[in-house]
């Protein structure tokens, strides 16, 4: 652990202090501390009451404790991280499965629904030992194919497609943070830019596209990372990025 030594000299009405401060720089864990070595301490009893002497010693030790505490809150030497992940069952995919066009009384019957799940790319920055901020972008594509229920019109079809791009700033709190990994919870909230297209090959041709913006969110109830500068991670939560997420990360 790197060290930095500085001379310390104090002279007051009742105390003379001569020594040095040895400062240990923070390591990869963000730990650092200071030590004060006193080589000469002179107290003149005639001018120093017990209260004043005890107050001076208290100030010295409080300063040392504060320095050590602040050092423990420093972020890691590699505070920047990038990650790529896959999200299972994002909220839009579940909503599409439940809210089908081919419901009761509809002339359409759903033949298939295809979704690649959510593809997520993220960046994060350690701002302290426990806190982390960043941003995550999620991509989702859903295709639904319907066929006509009307007798003699089985050749008619309806195609619905949803393409979603969500950008969500995030805040994370790390419950556990060591070299071997992390355990954390996160809250993400941003905007979803979505495009919904409908195309029908029926007695009346139909082709339309709707573009809209909505609130995007993701709540990570519990996440875990394994590895120091690179590794894998899994998350359990709900939202636009998926109910279950797995991916890889790299710290720079």
C-alpha positions as a printed Julia matrix, in Angstrom:
252×3 Matrix{Float64}:
   0.0     0.0     0.0
   1.6     3.36   -1.02
   2.55    5.7     1.79
   2.96    9.46    2.09
   4.75   11.01    5.07
   4.3    14.62    6.15
   5.89   16.5     9.03
   3.66   17.66   11.88
   4.51   20.54   14.2
   2.3    22.31   16.7
   3.13   24.89   19.36
   0.51   26.46   21.59
   0.24   28.19   24.9
   0.38   24.94   26.81
   1.46   22.26   24.33
   4.42   21.58   22.04
   3.96   18.72   19.54
   6.57   17.52   17.07
   6.06   14.44   14.91
   4.92   13.19   11.54
   1.73   12.02    9.81
   1.98    8.78    7.86
  -0.82    8.54    5.28
  -1.55    5.18    3.68
  -3.11    5.69    0.25
  -6.34    3.76   -0.51
  -5.91    0.33   -2.08
  -8.2    -1.41   -4.61
 -10.78   -1.87   -1.87
 -10.87    1.85   -1.19
  -9.34    1.47    2.27
  -6.84    3.97    3.6
  -5.87    5.35    6.98
  -3.62    7.86    8.7
  -1.22    7.37   11.6
   0.28   10.15   13.71
   3.71    9.44   15.16
   4.63   11.79   18.01
   8.37   12.18   18.62
   8.13   15.03   21.13
   5.19   16.12   23.24
   5.72   18.78   25.89
   2.89   19.79   28.23
   3.36   22.65   30.64
   1.21   21.75   33.66
   1.19   25.3    34.99
  -0.69   26.49   31.89
  -2.6    23.36   30.89
  -5.69   22.32   32.75
  -6.81   18.66   32.55
  -9.88   19.69   30.5
  -7.81   21.52   27.88
  -5.3    18.67   27.58
  -8.01   16.06   27.21
  -9.79   18.28   24.64
  -6.61   18.54   22.54
  -6.04   14.76   22.59
  -9.69   14.2    21.69
  -9.43   16.52   18.68
  -6.34   14.65   17.45
  -8.03   11.26   17.64
 -11.29   12.51   16.13
  -9.31   13.92   13.21
  -7.6    10.57   12.71
 -10.92    8.7    12.82
 -12.55   11.12   10.38
  -9.65   10.75    7.94
  -9.88    6.95    8.07
 -13.67    7.01    7.63
 -13.47    9.32    4.62
 -10.84    7.08    3.08
 -13.09    4.04    3.41
 -15.8     5.83    1.41
 -13.53    6.44   -1.58
 -14.5     4.5    -4.74
 -12.38    1.79   -6.28
  -9.36    2.48   -8.46
 -11.41    1.23  -11.45
 -14.74    3.01  -10.97
 -15.96    2.71  -14.6
 -17.79   -0.44  -15.72
 -19.54   -1.63  -18.88
 -21.95   -4.55  -19.14
 -23.98   -6.48  -21.71
 -26.89   -8.71  -20.67
 -30.0   -10.59  -21.76
 -33.33  -10.07  -20.01
 -35.95  -12.82  -19.72
 -39.62  -11.8   -19.86
 -39.52   -8.0   -19.89
 -42.8    -6.35  -18.95
 -43.74   -5.53  -22.58
 -43.4    -9.17  -23.61
 -45.65  -10.32  -20.78
 -48.17   -7.59  -21.6
 -48.29   -8.68  -25.26
 -48.97  -12.29  -24.3
 -51.83  -11.29  -21.99
 -53.42   -8.57  -24.14
 -53.96  -10.46  -27.38
 -55.82   -9.03  -30.39
 -57.38  -12.45  -30.96
 -59.63  -12.32  -27.93
 -63.26  -13.31  -27.52
 -65.36  -12.07  -30.45
 -62.32  -11.01  -32.51
 -62.15  -12.04  -36.2
 -58.45  -12.88  -35.65
 -56.78  -15.84  -33.99
 -53.17  -15.6   -32.89
 -51.01  -18.1   -34.7
 -47.61  -17.24  -33.2
 -45.75  -14.72  -31.08
 -41.97  -14.26  -31.28
 -39.71  -12.19  -29.08
 -35.95  -12.16  -28.71
 -36.22  -10.87  -25.15
 -34.48   -7.73  -23.95
 -30.91   -6.92  -25.0
 -29.34   -4.59  -22.44
 -26.16   -2.49  -22.59
 -25.11   -0.48  -19.54
 -22.48    1.85  -18.08
 -21.91    2.5   -14.38
 -19.68    4.7   -12.22
 -18.71    4.12   -8.57
 -19.25    7.41   -6.74
 -18.52    5.97   -3.29
 -17.9     2.67   -1.56
 -21.62    1.89   -1.51
 -23.26    4.06   -4.18
 -23.17    3.63   -7.94
 -24.83    5.58  -10.76
 -25.15    4.78  -14.45
 -27.42    4.31  -17.44
 -28.87    1.26  -19.19
 -30.27    0.97  -22.73
 -32.69   -1.88  -23.5
 -33.84   -3.13  -26.92
 -36.91   -5.32  -27.46
 -38.69   -6.63  -30.56
 -41.99   -8.54  -30.56
 -43.81  -10.01  -33.58
 -47.34  -11.43  -33.52
 -49.02  -13.22  -36.43
 -52.82  -13.67  -36.62
 -54.98  -15.61  -39.07
 -58.61  -15.02  -39.93
 -61.34  -16.98  -38.15
 -63.86  -16.3   -40.91
 -64.73  -19.38  -43.04
 -63.16  -19.19  -46.49
 -60.72  -16.45  -45.54
 -57.93  -18.48  -43.95
 -55.42  -16.88  -46.34
 -55.91  -13.52  -44.66
 -53.44  -12.55  -41.98
 -52.6    -9.74  -39.56
 -49.05   -8.88  -38.48
 -48.35   -6.8   -35.36
 -44.83   -5.73  -34.46
 -43.45   -3.77  -31.48
 -39.94   -2.3   -31.4
 -38.87   -0.69  -28.14
 -35.79    1.35  -27.19
 -35.61    2.23  -23.5
 -32.97    4.47  -21.9
 -32.96    4.43  -18.11
 -30.61    6.23  -15.69
 -29.96    4.11  -12.61
 -28.91    4.31   -8.99
 -27.51    1.26   -7.18
 -26.72    0.52   -3.55
 -24.11   -2.15   -2.83
 -24.89   -4.31    0.2
 -21.62   -6.21   -0.25
 -18.55   -5.03   -2.17
 -15.28   -6.99   -2.15
 -12.7    -8.16   -4.67
 -14.53  -11.41   -5.25
 -17.84   -9.73   -6.16
 -20.8    -7.56   -5.22
 -24.38   -7.84   -4.01
 -26.62   -4.87   -4.79
 -30.08   -3.45   -5.5
 -30.96   -0.91   -8.22
 -33.67    1.45   -9.38
 -33.86    2.55  -13.03
 -36.27    5.06  -14.53
 -36.26    6.75  -17.93
 -38.1     6.89  -21.26
 -39.24    4.22  -23.72
 -39.35    5.21  -27.4
 -41.66    2.65  -29.03
 -42.87    1.9   -32.54
 -45.95   -0.25  -33.1
 -46.84   -1.34  -36.62
 -49.93   -3.2   -37.91
 -50.31   -4.79  -41.33
 -53.35   -6.72  -42.61
 -53.74   -8.69  -45.82
 -57.51   -8.84  -45.8
 -60.49   -7.67  -47.81
 -59.43   -4.15  -46.86
 -55.66   -3.58  -46.91
 -54.31   -1.98  -43.74
 -50.8    -0.75  -42.93
 -50.13    1.75  -40.16
 -47.36    2.69  -37.74
 -47.72    4.34  -34.34
 -44.82    5.99  -32.51
 -45.1     6.85  -28.84
 -43.05    7.64  -25.74
 -43.77    6.2   -22.32
 -42.17    5.91  -18.9
 -39.64    3.07  -18.72
 -38.55    1.49  -15.44
 -36.63   -1.41  -13.96
 -36.4    -2.46  -10.32
 -33.58   -4.83   -9.4
 -34.58   -6.42   -6.11
 -31.3    -8.27   -5.82
 -28.26   -8.56   -8.07
 -24.93  -10.33   -7.73
 -21.62   -9.91   -9.57
 -18.8   -12.45   -9.47
 -15.32  -11.22  -10.39
 -13.1    -8.2    -9.84
 -12.2    -6.39  -13.08
 -14.3    -8.72  -15.26
 -16.89  -11.37  -14.61
 -20.53  -12.37  -14.81
 -23.66  -11.14  -13.06
 -27.3   -12.09  -12.51
 -30.24   -9.96  -11.41
 -33.76  -10.64  -10.17
 -36.32   -7.86  -10.64
 -39.06   -6.59  -12.94
 -39.48   -3.97  -15.62
 -38.38   -3.17  -19.17
 -35.03   -4.98  -18.89
 -36.52   -8.29  -17.76
 -37.61  -10.3   -14.73
 -34.42  -12.31  -14.82
 -31.17  -10.89  -16.23
 -27.81  -12.5   -16.92
 -24.72  -10.99  -18.48
 -21.03  -10.07  -18.37
 -19.21   -6.92  -17.18
 -15.83   -5.26  -17.6
 -14.26   -2.61  -15.31
 -11.85    0.01  -16.61
